Amino acid sequence: QNWPRGMSYCLHSESHLDTGPIYVRENGKLHVVNQGAGGIQNVTAKTRPYRLFSRGFSVELCMNREDDRARRQRTDHFIFTYTKEGNLRYSAKSLFSLVLGYISDNVDHIDSLIGFPEQIAEKLFSAAEARQKFAEPVTGLRALQKFTEAYGNLVLCSLCLRNRYLVISEKLEEIKSFRELTCLDLSCCKLGDEHELLEHLTKEALSSVKRLLLKDNSLSDAGLRRMTAPVRVLKKGLENLLILDLSCNPKITDVGIGYLLSFKKLNCLDISGTGLKDVNAVIKRIQTQIGLVHSKVPLKEFDHSNCKTEGWAEQTVLQWEQAVMEAIKPQDNLRSRTAALHFYGKTRRIGEVVKCKPVEAETKASGNLQFYKEKVQNCHLPLKKEVAGSHELKNNKKRALTEQEGERTSKQKHLCLTVEDWDLLNTY
């Protein structure tokens, strides 16, 4: 393609650089242009070795030159302090802190932390938490899952999401990644029967939950039936539950309370504010089958004062809540919009943001329906009376146990082996 012009340019250039031989194809043959002599030689002629770069050429390796953060991070390698005389002193950071900062910046690329020391993992988690790595949408979830898989209960043992429905909706996958929780407070969140988080409660990852607070969540008998199906049939799920709060759910009736009788380890139960029809029958049923006694005084277990978020990820949950609150702030400040509406003689359709009202009045109207398990006290009786009545007590206990086992087996056959329950279990 127009090679004479390119050749003449190379021949008549006044550059003193050694560019090496130039190959030109003419009439199907390859020729070498000799720059010094100005002639054309055949390719078979001997050519002297040439350099790709000149003798004075040098290469400088510069990483992240365009990234301003890389320049700023160089100052993080030093700690600046002042002496008593007021002089500035700086000292280099330890290698451990530098490596910890580097790994926390790339925490989402960690393959696994199983078998890693807990003491160093806690420092790594706090360093990544300070950089808000777990608040990122995709990489934060991946990094959080690596920690929860390896350390479980240490990352978070108690989670309080009372009246935080927006946090649940925004960080649902992150919340589902927590394992081995012992306390979970979902009060006043209006989740309903079909929410994914309620379905997640039946998984093996949350079989360690001992305290579950579901106050004011628009639950009904269908939701309780789904939540208790693994326990009633497969003896899995929330089998270790000790404290359960289902108050202020008016759609729960006597049928839904029957599903709760499968929680044999329950110590405290609150069903105040539910839609029970025959309260006395429900009280007797709970007392005979679970062994819980109706409390005339409000129990401390349901005052929500002891429930709080505890674990390594405590600050992470606060970061999620702050991010949600900052996203809502622009909607609350509407002064400029209202001023414009007043200028044009118009009025706002919605005066103020609707807020949820407390539901304590409903519980007081329906009555306190809280139950607890009495502690068995050891009775010290005379030895003669114990020996005399031991045979009668044993016979009575055997009769009572046989009758209870017969009732349980009959009820389990009737309740647990229904077609609807098996359909539910197939969905898990």
Coordinates of C-alpha atoms in Angstrom, one line a residue:
Q1 CA 0.0 0.0 0.0
N2 CA 2.0 3.0 -1.3
W3 CA 5.3 1.8 0.0
P4 CA 7.7 4.2 -1.9
R5 CA 6.3 7.1 0.1
G6 CA 6.9 5.3 3.5
M7 CA 10.3 4.3 2.3
S8 CA 11.4 7.8 1.3
Y9 CA 10.2 9.1 4.7
C10 CA 12.4 6.6 6.5
L11 CA 15.4 7.3 4.3
H12 CA 15.3 11.0 4.5
S13 CA 14.5 11.3 8.2
E14 CA 17.2 13.1 10.1
S15 CA 16.7 11.1 13.3
H16 CA 19.9 9.7 14.8
L17 CA 18.0 6.8 16.6
D18 CA 18.9 3.3 15.5
T19 CA 15.5 2.1 14.4
G20 CA 16.8 -1.1 12.8
P21 CA 16.0 -2.6 9.5
I22 CA 12.9 -1.8 7.6
Y23 CA 11.2 -4.6 5.5
V24 CA 9.4 -3.7 2.3
R25 CA 7.5 -6.0 0.0
E26 CA 7.7 -5.3 -3.8
N27 CA 6.3 -7.5 -6.5
G28 CA 5.9 -10.4 -4.1
K29 CA 9.4 -10.3 -2.8
L30 CA 10.6 -9.0 0.6
H31 CA 13.5 -6.5 0.7
V32 CA 15.4 -4.8 3.5
V33 CA 15.9 -1.0 3.3
N34 CA 19.5 0.0 4.3
Q35 CA 19.0 3.4 6.0
G36 CA 22.7 4.4 6.0
A37 CA 23.5 3.6 2.4
G38 CA 20.1 4.6 1.0
G39 CA 19.8 1.4 -1.0
I40 CA 17.6 -1.7 -1.0
Q41 CA 19.0 -5.1 -0.2
N42 CA 17.5 -8.6 -0.4
V43 CA 16.2 -10.2 2.8
T44 CA 18.9 -12.9 2.6
A45 CA 21.6 -10.4 3.2
K46 CA 23.2 -10.3 6.6
T47 CA 21.7 -7.7 8.9
R48 CA 23.1 -6.4 12.1
P49 CA 21.1 -7.0 15.3
Y50 CA 18.8 -4.1 16.2
R51 CA 17.3 -2.8 19.4
L52 CA 13.6 -2.4 20.2
F53 CA 14.4 0.7 22.2
S54 CA 17.2 3.2 22.2
R55 CA 20.2 3.0 24.6
G56 CA 18.9 5.9 26.7
F57 CA 15.4 4.4 27.1
S58 CA 14.3 3.6 30.7
V59 CA 11.0 2.3 32.2
E60 CA 9.4 3.4 35.5
L61 CA 6.7 1.3 37.1
C62 CA 3.9 3.5 38.5
M63 CA 1.0 1.8 40.1
N64 CA -2.3 3.6 40.7
R65 CA -1.0 6.9 39.6
E66 CA -4.4 8.1 38.5
D67 CA -6.0 6.9 41.8
D68 CA -6.0 9.6 44.4
R69 CA -6.9 7.1 47.2
A70 CA -3.6 5.2 46.6
R71 CA -1.7 8.4 47.3
R72 CA -3.6 9.2 50.4
Q73 CA -3.2 5.6 51.8
R74 CA 0.6 6.1 51.8
T75 CA 0.2 8.5 54.8
D76 CA -1.7 5.8 56.7
H77 CA 1.5 3.8 57.1
F78 CA 2.6 6.3 59.7
I79 CA 1.3 7.4 63.1
F80 CA 1.7 11.1 63.9
T81 CA 2.0 12.1 67.6
Y82 CA 3.3 15.1 69.5
T83 CA 5.9 15.0 72.2
K84 CA 5.8 16.9 75.5
E85 CA 7.9 19.7 74.0
G86 CA 5.3 20.1 71.2
N87 CA 7.4 18.5 68.4
L88 CA 5.8 16.4 65.8
R89 CA 6.9 12.7 65.8
Y90 CA 5.9 10.0 63.5
S91 CA 6.4 6.3 63.8
A92 CA 5.7 3.5 61.3
K93 CA 2.7 1.2 61.8
S94 CA 3.2 -2.5 62.5
L95 CA 3.2 -5.0 59.7
F96 CA 0.2 -6.7 61.3
S97 CA -1.9 -3.5 61.1
L98 CA -0.9 -2.9 57.5
V99 CA -1.7 -6.4 56.5
L100 CA -5.0 -6.3 58.4
G101 CA -6.0 -3.1 56.6
Y102 CA -5.1 -4.6 53.2
I103 CA -7.2 -7.7 53.8
S104 CA -10.1 -5.7 55.2
D105 CA -10.1 -3.6 52.0
N106 CA -10.4 -6.8 50.0
V107 CA -12.5 -8.8 52.4
D108 CA -14.9 -9.9 49.7
H109 CA -12.2 -11.9 48.0
I110 CA -11.6 -14.2 50.9
D111 CA -12.3 -17.8 50.0
S112 CA -12.9 -19.2 53.5
L113 CA -12.3 -18.4 57.2
I114 CA -13.0 -21.9 58.6
G115 CA -10.2 -22.8 61.1
F116 CA -8.9 -19.2 61.2
P117 CA -8.2 -17.9 64.8
E118 CA -11.1 -16.2 66.4
Q119 CA -9.1 -13.4 68.0
I120 CA -7.6 -12.3 64.6
A121 CA -10.9 -12.8 62.9
E122 CA -12.7 -10.4 65.3
K123 CA -10.1 -7.7 64.5
L124 CA -10.5 -8.3 60.8
F125 CA -14.2 -8.0 61.1
S126 CA -14.0 -4.7 63.1
A127 CA -11.5 -3.3 60.5
A128 CA -13.8 -4.2 57.6
E129 CA -16.8 -2.9 59.6
A130 CA -15.0 0.5 60.1
R131 CA -14.6 0.7 56.4
Q132 CA -18.3 -0.1 55.9
K133 CA -17.6 -3.1 53.8
F134 CA -20.6 -5.0 55.0
A135 CA -22.9 -2.1 53.9
E136 CA -22.1 -2.6 50.2
P137 CA -24.9 -4.3 48.3
V138 CA -23.2 -7.3 46.7
T139 CA -19.7 -7.6 48.1
G140 CA -20.9 -6.9 51.6
L141 CA -23.2 -9.9 51.5
R142 CA -20.5 -12.2 50.2
A143 CA -18.0 -11.1 52.9
L144 CA -20.6 -11.4 55.7
Q145 CA -21.4 -15.0 54.6
K146 CA -17.8 -16.0 55.0
F147 CA -17.7 -14.8 58.6
T148 CA -21.1 -16.3 59.5
E149 CA -20.2 -19.7 58.0
A150 CA -17.0 -19.9 60.1
Y151 CA -18.0 -18.3 63.4
G152 CA -21.8 -18.3 63.5
N153 CA -22.9 -17.3 67.1
L154 CA -19.8 -15.0 67.6
V155 CA -20.8 -12.8 64.7
L156 CA -24.3 -12.3 66.1
C157 CA -26.1 -14.1 68.9
S158 CA -29.0 -11.8 69.4
L159 CA -30.8 -9.6 66.8
C160 CA -33.3 -6.9 67.7
L161 CA -35.3 -5.6 64.6
R162 CA -38.2 -4.2 66.6
N163 CA -40.2 -1.7 64.4
R164 CA -37.5 -1.9 61.7
Y165 CA -39.4 -3.2 58.7
L166 CA -37.4 -1.1 56.2
V167 CA -34.1 -2.6 57.4
I168 CA -35.6 -6.1 56.9
S169 CA -36.8 -5.2 53.4
E170 CA -33.5 -3.7 52.4
K171 CA -31.1 -6.2 54.0
L172 CA -33.2 -9.4 53.9
E173 CA -30.4 -11.6 52.5
E174 CA -27.9 -10.3 54.9
I175 CA -30.2 -11.0 57.8
K176 CA -30.8 -14.5 56.5
S177 CA -27.1 -15.2 56.5
F178 CA -26.9 -15.0 60.3
R179 CA -26.6 -18.4 61.9
E180 CA -27.0 -19.8 65.4
L181 CA -29.0 -16.9 66.7
T182 CA -30.4 -17.5 70.2
C183 CA -32.7 -14.4 70.4
L184 CA -34.7 -12.8 67.5
D185 CA -37.0 -9.8 68.0
L186 CA -39.3 -9.0 65.0
S187 CA -42.0 -7.2 67.0
C188 CA -44.2 -4.5 65.2
C189 CA -42.9 -5.3 61.7
K190 CA -46.2 -6.3 60.1
L191 CA -44.5 -9.2 58.2
G192 CA -47.6 -11.3 57.5
D193 CA -47.9 -15.0 56.9
E194 CA -46.1 -15.1 53.5
H195 CA -42.9 -13.2 54.4
E196 CA -39.6 -14.9 53.4
L197 CA -38.1 -14.2 56.9
L198 CA -40.8 -16.3 58.6
E199 CA -40.2 -19.1 56.2
H200 CA -36.5 -18.8 57.0
L201 CA -37.3 -19.4 60.7
T202 CA -38.0 -23.0 60.0
K203 CA -34.5 -23.7 58.5
E204 CA -31.8 -25.5 60.3
A205 CA -29.7 -22.4 60.4
L206 CA -32.1 -20.9 63.0
S207 CA -32.8 -24.1 65.0
S208 CA -30.8 -22.6 67.9
V209 CA -33.4 -19.8 68.5
K210 CA -34.6 -19.9 72.0
R211 CA -36.4 -16.5 72.2
L212 CA -38.7 -15.4 69.4
L213 CA -40.8 -12.3 69.6
L214 CA -43.4 -11.9 66.9
K215 CA -45.7 -9.3 68.5
D216 CA -47.9 -7.3 66.1
N217 CA -47.0 -9.0 62.8
S218 CA -50.4 -9.6 61.2
L219 CA -50.1 -13.4 61.7
S220 CA -53.0 -15.8 61.4
D221 CA -53.6 -19.5 61.9
A222 CA -52.1 -20.2 58.5
G223 CA -48.8 -18.6 59.4
L224 CA -48.5 -20.6 62.6
R225 CA -49.3 -23.7 60.8
R226 CA -46.5 -23.2 58.3
M227 CA -44.1 -22.1 61.0
T228 CA -44.7 -25.2 63.2
A229 CA -45.0 -27.8 60.5
P230 CA -41.4 -29.0 60.7
V231 CA -41.6 -29.3 64.5
R232 CA -44.9 -31.2 64.5
V233 CA -44.0 -33.7 61.9
L234 CA -40.2 -33.9 61.5
K235 CA -39.2 -32.7 65.0
K236 CA -36.9 -30.1 63.4
G237 CA -37.0 -26.3 63.1
L238 CA -37.8 -24.3 66.2
E239 CA -37.6 -27.3 68.5
N240 CA -35.4 -25.5 71.1
L241 CA -37.8 -22.6 71.5
L242 CA -38.2 -21.4 75.1
I243 CA -39.9 -18.0 74.9
L244 CA -42.5 -17.1 72.3
D245 CA -44.4 -13.8 72.0
L246 CA -47.5 -13.8 69.6
S247 CA -49.4 -11.0 71.2
C248 CA -51.4 -8.4 69.2
N249 CA -52.1 -10.7 66.3
P250 CA -55.9 -10.7 66.3
K251 CA -56.2 -13.2 63.4
I252 CA -54.8 -16.0 65.6
T253 CA -57.7 -18.1 66.9
D254 CA -58.1 -21.3 69.0
V255 CA -57.1 -23.4 66.0
G256 CA -53.7 -21.6 65.7
I257 CA -53.0 -22.1 69.4
G258 CA -53.4 -25.9 68.8
Y259 CA -50.3 -25.7 66.5
L260 CA -48.2 -24.3 69.4
L261 CA -48.7 -27.3 71.5
S262 CA -45.8 -29.0 69.6
F263 CA -43.3 -26.7 71.4
K264 CA -42.8 -29.0 74.4
K265 CA -39.8 -27.0 75.7
L266 CA -41.7 -23.7 76.0
N267 CA -41.2 -21.9 79.3
C268 CA -43.0 -18.6 78.5
L269 CA -45.9 -17.8 76.1
D270 CA -47.7 -14.6 75.4
I271 CA -51.0 -14.7 73.3
S272 CA -52.5 -11.5 74.6
G273 CA -54.5 -9.6 72.0
T274 CA -55.3 -12.6 69.9
G275 CA -58.7 -13.6 68.5
L276 CA -59.5 -16.4 70.9
K277 CA -63.2 -17.5 71.2
D278 CA -63.1 -19.8 74.3
V279 CA -60.3 -18.4 76.5
N280 CA -60.9 -20.7 79.4
A281 CA -60.7 -23.8 77.2
V282 CA -57.4 -22.5 75.7
I283 CA -55.9 -21.9 79.2
K284 CA -56.8 -25.4 80.3
R285 CA -55.4 -26.9 77.1
I286 CA -52.1 -25.1 77.4
Q287 CA -51.8 -26.1 81.1
T288 CA -52.5 -29.8 80.5
Q289 CA -50.5 -30.4 77.3
I290 CA -47.5 -28.1 77.8
G291 CA -47.5 -27.5 81.5
L292 CA -47.7 -23.7 81.4
V293 CA -49.6 -21.8 84.0
H294 CA -51.6 -18.6 83.4
S295 CA -49.9 -15.6 84.9
K296 CA -51.9 -12.9 86.6
V297 CA -49.0 -10.5 86.6
P298 CA -47.1 -9.3 83.4
L299 CA -43.9 -11.2 82.9
K300 CA -40.5 -9.6 82.6
E301 CA -39.6 -11.8 79.7
F302 CA -42.0 -9.9 77.4
D303 CA -41.2 -6.3 78.3
H304 CA -38.6 -6.2 75.5
S305 CA -36.0 -4.5 77.7
N306 CA -33.5 -7.4 77.7
C307 CA -33.7 -8.0 73.9
K308 CA -30.9 -6.2 72.0
T309 CA -28.4 -6.8 69.2
E310 CA -25.2 -8.5 70.5
G311 CA -22.2 -9.7 68.6
W312 CA -19.4 -8.6 66.3
A313 CA -22.0 -7.3 63.8
E314 CA -23.7 -4.9 66.2
Q315 CA -22.3 -1.8 64.6
T316 CA -23.1 -3.3 61.1
V317 CA -26.8 -3.4 61.9
L318 CA -26.6 0.2 63.1
Q319 CA -25.0 1.2 59.8
W320 CA -27.8 -0.5 57.9
E321 CA -30.4 1.4 60.0
Q322 CA -28.5 4.8 59.5
A323 CA -28.4 4.2 55.7
V324 CA -32.1 3.6 55.6
M325 CA -32.8 6.7 57.7
E326 CA -30.7 8.8 55.4
A327 CA -32.6 7.5 52.4
I328 CA -35.9 8.6 54.1
K329 CA -34.8 12.1 55.1
P330 CA -35.3 13.8 51.7
Q331 CA -39.0 12.7 51.8
D332 CA -39.5 14.3 55.3
N333 CA -38.2 17.7 54.3
L334 CA -41.0 19.2 52.1
R335 CA -41.0 22.9 53.2
S336 CA -40.1 24.2 49.7
R337 CA -42.8 22.1 48.1
T338 CA -45.5 23.3 50.5
A339 CA -44.4 26.9 50.1
A340 CA -44.8 26.5 46.3
L341 CA -48.3 25.0 46.8
H342 CA -49.3 27.9 49.1
F343 CA -48.1 30.3 46.5
Y344 CA -50.3 28.8 43.8
G345 CA -53.2 28.5 46.2
K346 CA -53.2 24.7 46.5
T347 CA -53.2 22.3 49.4
R348 CA -51.3 19.1 50.1
R349 CA -53.2 15.9 49.7
I350 CA -51.4 14.2 52.6
G351 CA -50.8 16.3 55.7
E352 CA -48.3 14.2 57.6
V353 CA -46.6 10.9 57.4
V354 CA -48.8 8.2 58.9
K355 CA -47.1 6.5 61.9
C356 CA -48.0 3.2 63.6
K357 CA -49.9 3.6 66.9
P358 CA -49.0 1.5 69.9
V359 CA -51.1 -1.6 70.3
E360 CA -50.9 -1.7 74.1
A361 CA -54.5 -0.6 74.5
E362 CA -55.7 -3.7 72.6
T363 CA -53.8 -6.1 74.9
K364 CA -55.3 -4.4 78.0
A365 CA -58.8 -4.7 76.6
S366 CA -58.5 -8.4 75.7
G367 CA -56.8 -9.3 78.9
N368 CA -53.3 -10.5 79.9
L369 CA -52.8 -14.0 78.5
Q370 CA -49.2 -14.8 79.5
F371 CA -48.1 -18.2 80.6
Y372 CA -45.0 -19.5 82.4
K373 CA -43.7 -22.8 83.7
E374 CA -43.6 -23.3 87.4
K375 CA -40.4 -24.5 89.0
V376 CA -40.7 -27.8 90.7
Q377 CA -39.8 -27.6 94.4
N378 CA -38.4 -30.6 96.2
C379 CA -40.7 -31.7 99.1
H380 CA -38.9 -33.2 102.1
L381 CA -41.4 -35.6 103.7
P382 CA -40.8 -38.2 106.5
L383 CA -39.3 -41.4 105.3
K384 CA -42.2 -43.6 106.6
K385 CA -44.7 -41.7 104.5
E386 CA -42.5 -41.9 101.4
V387 CA -42.0 -45.6 101.7
A388 CA -45.7 -46.3 102.4
G389 CA -47.0 -44.1 99.6
S390 CA -44.2 -44.9 97.1
H391 CA -46.1 -47.8 95.5
E392 CA -49.3 -45.8 95.1
L393 CA -47.4 -42.8 93.6
K394 CA -45.6 -45.0 91.1
N395 CA -48.9 -46.7 90.0
N396 CA -50.6 -43.3 89.6
K397 CA -47.7 -41.9 87.6
K398 CA -47.6 -45.0 85.3
R399 CA -51.4 -44.6 84.7
A400 CA -51.1 -40.9 84.0
L401 CA -48.1 -41.4 81.7
T402 CA -49.9 -44.2 79.7
E403 CA -53.0 -42.0 79.4
Q404 CA -50.9 -39.0 78.2
E405 CA -49.0 -41.1 75.7
G406 CA -52.2 -42.4 74.3
E407 CA -53.6 -39.0 74.0
R408 CA -50.4 -37.7 72.4
T409 CA -50.2 -40.5 69.9
S410 CA -53.8 -40.2 68.9
K411 CA -53.5 -36.4 68.5
Q412 CA -50.2 -36.7 66.6
K413 CA -51.8 -39.1 64.2
H414 CA -54.7 -36.8 63.7
L415 CA -52.7 -33.5 63.5
C416 CA -49.3 -34.4 62.1
L417 CA -50.2 -36.7 59.3
T418 CA -52.8 -34.6 57.4
V419 CA -52.4 -34.0 53.7
E420 CA -52.0 -30.2 54.1
D421 CA -49.0 -30.7 56.5
W422 CA -47.3 -33.0 54.1
D423 CA -47.9 -30.5 51.3
L424 CA -46.2 -27.8 53.4
L425 CA -43.3 -30.0 54.2
N426 CA -42.7 -30.7 50.6
T427 CA -42.1 -26.9 50.0
Y428 CA -39.2 -26.8 52.4

